[in-house]
Amino acid sequence: MRRTLVLTALAFGGAVYLCAQSEADLRDSFEGRTVVVKQDLPASKTGIDIFPDSSSPINYADYGRRIKQFGVAIRRNQSVPLTSVRVNDKSIELQLGGSATAEADNASPAASVAVEKSPRERALERDIQNEADPERQAKMQQELDTLRRQRQREDARLKAALAQLASSTDDRQRAAAAVSHINLLFPGGVPARALNPDYVKSALRSWIDFPAAERPAASTTAPSDDNFPAAGLHKGMTETELVHLYGAPVKRETGTEGDLRVEILTFKRDGSTLEATMVEGVLVRFRQWSD
């Protein structure tokens, strides 16, 4: 009797070990991979339910109700990360989107950034107070007013560009936060064959496309956002000031935002990388991480 109990315990322990190993294999095969969604997925915690061993794997009426009730979290043909896989007694749950390890991009491109006064404008503001000649003072005031209007126009253009950049950032954050789930359900319990990655791929073939490309290795060091900048680093800096801190940029990408010049400068110093977004030569946001 005792021998029977021991053998039963060993067999049970072996089954648990096999299941754990198989779940680990599923997670290693799928978690972190970018997949392409073939059909809209609902924005609900329950996601969609698939019965792989049934002649009717999905209840499309129920699927339609969830889409109508909760809306769409992930659109057809959208690429998203497969962020987690969990094996339960009667289901295999897959989460798509909503990666907790997404890059820490800065929250917004600082609406407080403003175009600085030029040296000439500052000099005129100083000298006009000491000018005794009314005619010269009037000419100085005229030049000062012109410089102020130019700066105000540049300031308005810069703020418009910042608003557009902030909108783009919000769109990326919303896309990164979109989450849905796919549940493979087995009323009689998860069979051993279902713990094979190829079986899971086959069960999901109508819903997910797994690109053949290699899954990139996960970064061990997440970029830090500009809420925790390095000493001396702050929004509103000029390229000259950045070069003084970090040296010449090792990479420069130039583009436009409307009629504004936008550059992304990459600096490297002391084993760290700084990526700085400049609008009309003014630092509006940045990311920094260890190499």
CSV table of C-alpha atoms in Angstrom, one decimal:
chain,number,residue,atom,x,y,z
A,1,MET,CA,0.0,0.0,0.0
A,2,ARG,CA,2.8,2.4,1.0
A,3,ARG,CA,4.6,1.6,-2.3
A,4,THR,CA,1.4,2.4,-4.2
A,5,LEU,CA,1.1,5.8,-2.5
A,6,VAL,CA,4.8,6.6,-3.2
A,7,LEU,CA,4.4,5.7,-6.9
A,8,THR,CA,1.2,7.7,-7.1
A,9,ALA,CA,2.9,10.7,-5.5
A,10,LEU,CA,5.9,10.4,-7.8
A,11,ALA,CA,3.5,10.2,-10.8
A,12,PHE,CA,1.6,13.2,-9.7
A,13,GLY,CA,4.7,15.1,-9.0
A,14,GLY,CA,6.0,14.2,-12.5
A,15,ALA,CA,2.8,15.4,-14.1
A,16,VAL,CA,3.0,18.7,-12.3
A,17,TYR,CA,6.6,19.0,-13.3
A,18,LEU,CA,5.7,18.3,-16.9
A,19,CYS,CA,2.9,20.9,-16.9
A,20,ALA,CA,5.2,23.5,-15.4
A,21,GLN,CA,7.9,22.8,-18.0
A,22,SER,CA,5.3,22.9,-20.7
A,23,GLU,CA,3.9,26.2,-19.5
A,24,ALA,CA,7.4,27.5,-19.4
A,25,ASP,CA,7.9,26.4,-23.0
A,26,LEU,CA,4.7,28.2,-24.0
A,27,ARG,CA,5.8,31.4,-22.3
A,28,ASP,CA,9.3,31.1,-23.8
A,29,SER,CA,7.8,30.6,-27.3
A,30,PHE,CA,5.2,33.3,-27.2
A,31,GLU,CA,5.8,36.0,-24.6
A,32,GLY,CA,7.4,39.1,-26.0
A,33,ARG,CA,6.7,38.2,-29.6
A,34,THR,CA,5.0,40.7,-31.9
A,35,VAL,CA,2.0,39.2,-33.6
A,36,VAL,CA,-0.5,40.4,-36.2
A,37,VAL,CA,-4.2,40.3,-35.2
A,38,LYS,CA,-6.4,38.9,-37.9
A,39,GLN,CA,-9.7,40.0,-36.5
A,40,ASP,CA,-10.8,42.8,-34.1
A,41,LEU,CA,-10.4,42.0,-30.4
A,42,PRO,CA,-12.8,43.4,-27.8
A,43,ALA,CA,-11.7,45.8,-25.1
A,44,SER,CA,-12.8,43.6,-22.2
A,45,LYS,CA,-11.1,41.6,-19.5
A,46,THR,CA,-12.7,38.5,-20.7
A,47,GLY,CA,-11.6,39.0,-24.3
A,48,ILE,CA,-12.7,36.1,-26.6
A,49,ASP,CA,-13.3,32.4,-25.8
A,50,ILE,CA,-12.1,29.7,-28.2
A,51,PHE,CA,-12.9,26.0,-27.8
A,52,PRO,CA,-10.2,24.4,-29.9
A,53,ASP,CA,-11.6,20.8,-29.6
A,54,SER,CA,-15.1,21.8,-30.6
A,55,SER,CA,-16.7,21.6,-34.0
A,56,SER,CA,-17.7,25.2,-33.5
A,57,PRO,CA,-14.6,26.7,-31.8
A,58,ILE,CA,-16.1,30.2,-31.3
A,59,ASN,CA,-19.5,31.6,-30.5
A,60,TYR,CA,-19.7,34.5,-33.0
A,61,ALA,CA,-22.9,35.8,-31.5
A,62,ASP,CA,-21.1,36.2,-28.1
A,63,TYR,CA,-18.0,37.6,-29.9
A,64,GLY,CA,-20.2,40.2,-31.6
A,65,ARG,CA,-21.9,41.2,-28.3
A,66,ARG,CA,-18.5,41.8,-26.6
A,67,ILE,CA,-17.4,43.9,-29.5
A,68,LYS,CA,-20.6,46.0,-29.3
A,69,GLN,CA,-20.6,46.3,-25.5
A,70,PHE,CA,-16.9,47.0,-24.9
A,71,GLY,CA,-15.6,48.3,-28.2
A,72,VAL,CA,-12.5,47.3,-30.1
A,73,ALA,CA,-9.1,47.3,-28.2
A,74,ILE,CA,-7.0,45.9,-31.0
A,75,ARG,CA,-7.9,46.3,-34.7
A,76,ARG,CA,-7.6,43.7,-37.4
A,77,ASN,CA,-4.1,43.7,-39.1
A,78,GLN,CA,-2.6,45.6,-36.1
A,79,SER,CA,0.8,44.4,-34.8
A,80,VAL,CA,0.9,44.0,-31.0
A,81,PRO,CA,3.1,42.2,-28.4
A,82,LEU,CA,1.9,39.0,-26.9
A,83,THR,CA,2.6,39.9,-23.4
A,84,SER,CA,1.7,36.9,-21.2
A,85,VAL,CA,0.6,33.3,-21.3
A,86,ARG,CA,-1.0,31.5,-18.4
A,87,VAL,CA,-2.0,27.9,-18.1
A,88,ASN,CA,-5.0,27.2,-15.8
A,89,ASP,CA,-6.8,23.9,-15.0
A,90,LYS,CA,-9.2,24.4,-17.9
A,91,SER,CA,-7.8,27.2,-20.0
A,92,ILE,CA,-4.8,28.7,-21.6
A,93,GLU,CA,-5.0,32.5,-21.4
A,94,LEU,CA,-3.1,34.8,-23.7
A,95,GLN,CA,-2.8,38.6,-23.2
A,96,LEU,CA,-2.1,40.8,-26.2
A,97,GLY,CA,-1.0,44.4,-25.9
A,98,GLY,CA,-0.5,46.4,-22.7
A,99,SER,CA,3.1,45.6,-22.2
A,100,ALA,CA,4.3,46.7,-18.7
A,101,THR,CA,7.8,46.9,-20.0
A,102,ALA,CA,7.1,49.5,-22.7
A,103,GLU,CA,9.8,52.2,-23.1
A,104,ALA,CA,9.5,55.0,-20.7
A,105,ASP,CA,9.0,57.8,-23.1
A,106,ASN,CA,8.6,61.3,-21.6
A,107,ALA,CA,5.0,62.2,-20.7
A,108,SER,CA,4.8,65.4,-22.8
A,109,PRO,CA,7.1,67.8,-24.7
A,110,ALA,CA,6.9,70.6,-22.1
A,111,ALA,CA,4.4,73.2,-23.1
A,112,SER,CA,6.4,75.6,-20.9
A,113,VAL,CA,9.3,75.7,-23.4
A,114,ALA,CA,9.6,79.1,-24.9
A,115,VAL,CA,11.9,80.8,-27.4
A,116,GLU,CA,14.5,82.7,-25.6
A,117,LYS,CA,15.3,86.4,-26.1
A,118,SER,CA,18.1,87.1,-28.4
A,119,PRO,CA,21.3,88.8,-27.2
A,120,ARG,CA,20.3,91.8,-29.3
A,121,GLU,CA,16.8,92.0,-27.7
A,122,ARG,CA,18.3,91.9,-24.2
A,123,ALA,CA,20.8,94.5,-25.1
A,124,LEU,CA,18.1,96.9,-26.5
A,125,GLU,CA,16.0,96.4,-23.3
A,126,ARG,CA,19.0,97.4,-21.3
A,127,ASP,CA,20.3,100.3,-23.4
A,128,ILE,CA,17.0,101.9,-24.2
A,129,GLN,CA,16.6,102.9,-20.5
A,130,ASN,CA,19.9,104.9,-20.7
A,131,GLU,CA,19.4,106.5,-24.1
A,132,ALA,CA,18.8,110.3,-23.7
A,133,ASP,CA,18.3,111.1,-27.4
A,134,PRO,CA,14.5,110.8,-28.2
A,135,GLU,CA,15.1,110.0,-31.8
A,136,ARG,CA,17.6,107.3,-31.2
A,137,GLN,CA,15.4,106.0,-28.4
A,138,ALA,CA,12.4,105.8,-30.8
A,139,LYS,CA,14.5,103.8,-33.3
A,140,MET,CA,15.7,101.5,-30.6
A,141,GLN,CA,12.1,100.9,-29.4
A,142,GLN,CA,11.0,100.2,-33.0
A,143,GLU,CA,13.7,97.6,-33.4
A,144,LEU,CA,12.9,96.1,-30.0
A,145,ASP,CA,9.2,95.8,-30.9
A,146,THR,CA,10.1,94.1,-34.2
A,147,LEU,CA,12.4,91.6,-32.4
A,148,ARG,CA,9.6,90.9,-29.8
A,149,ARG,CA,7.0,90.2,-32.5
A,150,GLN,CA,9.4,87.9,-34.2
A,151,ARG,CA,10.1,86.0,-31.0
A,152,GLN,CA,6.4,85.8,-30.2
A,153,ARG,CA,5.7,84.3,-33.7
A,154,GLU,CA,8.4,81.8,-33.2
A,155,ASP,CA,7.1,81.0,-29.7
A,156,ALA,CA,3.6,80.4,-31.2
A,157,ARG,CA,5.0,78.1,-33.9
A,158,LEU,CA,7.0,76.2,-31.3
A,159,LYS,CA,4.0,75.7,-29.0
A,160,ALA,CA,1.9,74.4,-32.0
A,161,ALA,CA,4.6,71.9,-32.8
A,162,LEU,CA,4.8,70.8,-29.2
A,163,ALA,CA,1.0,70.3,-29.1
A,164,GLN,CA,1.3,68.1,-32.2
A,165,LEU,CA,4.2,66.1,-30.7
A,166,ALA,CA,2.2,65.7,-27.5
A,167,SER,CA,-0.8,64.4,-29.5
A,168,SER,CA,1.5,61.8,-31.2
A,169,THR,CA,2.9,60.7,-27.9
A,170,ASP,CA,-0.7,60.3,-26.5
A,171,ASP,CA,-1.6,58.2,-29.5
A,172,ARG,CA,1.4,55.9,-29.0
A,173,GLN,CA,0.6,55.6,-25.3
A,174,ARG,CA,-3.0,54.7,-26.0
A,175,ALA,CA,-1.9,52.1,-28.5
A,176,ALA,CA,0.6,50.6,-26.0
A,177,ALA,CA,-2.1,50.5,-23.3
A,178,ALA,CA,-4.7,48.6,-25.5
A,179,VAL,CA,-5.2,45.2,-24.1
A,180,SER,CA,-7.3,42.2,-25.0
A,181,HIS,CA,-7.3,38.5,-24.2
A,182,ILE,CA,-7.7,35.2,-26.1
A,183,ASN,CA,-8.8,32.2,-23.9
A,184,LEU,CA,-8.4,28.7,-25.2
A,185,LEU,CA,-11.0,26.7,-23.2
A,186,PHE,CA,-11.0,23.0,-22.4
A,187,PRO,CA,-14.1,22.0,-20.3
A,188,GLY,CA,-12.5,18.6,-19.4
A,189,GLY,CA,-9.2,20.1,-18.5
A,190,VAL,CA,-6.1,21.2,-20.5
A,191,PRO,CA,-4.8,18.2,-22.3
A,192,ALA,CA,-1.1,17.5,-22.6
A,193,ARG,CA,-1.1,18.1,-26.4
A,194,ALA,CA,-2.4,21.7,-25.8
A,195,LEU,CA,0.8,22.6,-24.1
A,196,ASN,CA,2.7,22.3,-27.3
A,197,PRO,CA,3.4,25.7,-29.0
A,198,ASP,CA,2.5,24.3,-32.4
A,199,TYR,CA,-0.9,23.2,-31.1
A,200,VAL,CA,-1.5,26.7,-29.7
A,201,LYS,CA,-0.5,28.3,-33.0
A,202,SER,CA,-2.9,26.0,-34.9
A,203,ALA,CA,-5.7,26.9,-32.5
A,204,LEU,CA,-5.1,30.6,-33.0
A,205,ARG,CA,-4.6,30.4,-36.8
A,206,SER,CA,-7.9,32.3,-37.5
A,207,TRP,CA,-7.0,35.0,-35.0
A,208,ILE,CA,-3.3,35.6,-34.9
A,209,ASP,CA,-0.5,35.5,-37.4
A,210,PHE,CA,2.9,34.7,-36.0
A,211,PRO,CA,5.6,36.3,-38.2
A,212,ALA,CA,8.6,34.1,-38.9
A,213,ALA,CA,11.1,36.7,-37.7
A,214,GLU,CA,13.2,36.1,-34.7
A,215,ARG,CA,11.9,37.5,-31.4
A,216,PRO,CA,14.2,40.3,-30.3
A,217,ALA,CA,16.0,39.9,-27.0
A,218,ALA,CA,14.4,41.9,-24.2
A,219,SER,CA,16.3,44.9,-23.1
A,220,THR,CA,17.6,44.6,-19.5
A,221,THR,CA,17.9,48.3,-19.0
A,222,ALA,CA,14.8,50.5,-19.6
A,223,PRO,CA,15.2,54.0,-20.8
A,224,SER,CA,14.5,56.6,-18.1
A,225,ASP,CA,12.1,59.4,-18.9
A,226,ASP,CA,12.8,63.1,-18.5
A,227,ASN,CA,11.1,63.2,-15.1
A,228,PHE,CA,14.5,61.9,-13.8
A,229,PRO,CA,17.1,63.8,-15.9
A,230,ALA,CA,20.8,63.7,-15.5
A,231,ALA,CA,22.4,66.6,-13.7
A,232,GLY,CA,22.2,69.8,-15.8
A,233,LEU,CA,19.9,68.3,-18.3
A,234,HIS,CA,16.5,70.1,-18.8
A,235,LYS,CA,14.0,71.0,-21.5
A,236,GLY,CA,14.6,74.3,-23.2
A,237,MET,CA,18.3,73.7,-23.6
A,238,THR,CA,20.0,74.6,-26.9
A,239,GLU,CA,22.2,72.2,-28.9
A,240,THR,CA,25.3,74.2,-27.9
A,241,GLU,CA,24.4,73.5,-24.2
A,242,LEU,CA,23.9,69.8,-24.9
A,243,VAL,CA,27.2,69.6,-26.7
A,244,HIS,CA,28.9,71.3,-23.8
A,245,LEU,CA,27.5,68.5,-21.5
A,246,TYR,CA,27.7,65.4,-23.8
A,247,GLY,CA,30.0,66.3,-26.7
A,248,ALA,CA,29.1,66.2,-30.3
A,249,PRO,CA,26.1,64.1,-31.3
A,250,VAL,CA,26.9,60.7,-32.8
A,251,LYS,CA,23.7,60.7,-34.8
A,252,ARG,CA,21.4,63.3,-36.2
A,253,GLU,CA,18.0,62.7,-37.8
A,254,THR,CA,16.3,65.7,-39.4
A,255,GLY,CA,12.7,66.2,-40.3
A,256,THR,CA,9.9,68.8,-40.2
A,257,GLU,CA,6.7,69.3,-38.1
A,258,GLY,CA,4.6,71.6,-40.2
A,259,ASP,CA,7.0,74.3,-41.1
A,260,LEU,CA,9.2,73.7,-38.1
A,261,ARG,CA,12.6,72.0,-38.2
A,262,VAL,CA,12.7,68.9,-35.9
A,263,GLU,CA,15.9,67.0,-35.1
A,264,ILE,CA,16.5,63.9,-33.1
A,265,LEU,CA,20.1,64.0,-31.7
A,266,THR,CA,21.8,61.0,-30.2
A,267,PHE,CA,24.7,61.5,-27.7
A,268,LYS,CA,26.9,59.0,-26.0
A,269,ARG,CA,28.9,59.6,-22.8
A,270,ASP,CA,30.2,57.4,-20.0
A,271,GLY,CA,28.3,54.3,-21.0
A,272,SER,CA,25.0,56.0,-21.5
A,273,THR,CA,22.9,57.2,-24.4
A,274,LEU,CA,20.9,60.3,-24.7
A,275,GLU,CA,18.2,60.8,-27.4
A,276,ALA,CA,17.2,64.4,-27.6
A,277,THR,CA,14.3,65.8,-29.6
A,278,MET,CA,14.9,69.4,-30.7
A,279,VAL,CA,12.4,71.8,-32.3
A,280,GLU,CA,13.9,74.8,-33.9
A,281,GLY,CA,17.1,74.2,-31.9
A,282,VAL,CA,15.3,73.9,-28.5
A,283,LEU,CA,15.2,70.7,-26.5
A,284,VAL,CA,11.6,69.7,-26.0
A,285,ARG,CA,11.9,66.0,-24.8
A,286,PHE,CA,14.5,63.4,-24.2
A,287,ARG,CA,15.2,59.8,-23.2
A,288,GLN,CA,18.3,58.5,-21.5
A,289,TRP,CA,19.5,54.9,-20.8
A,290,SER,CA,22.6,52.9,-19.9
A,291,ASP,CA,24.2,51.0,-22.8
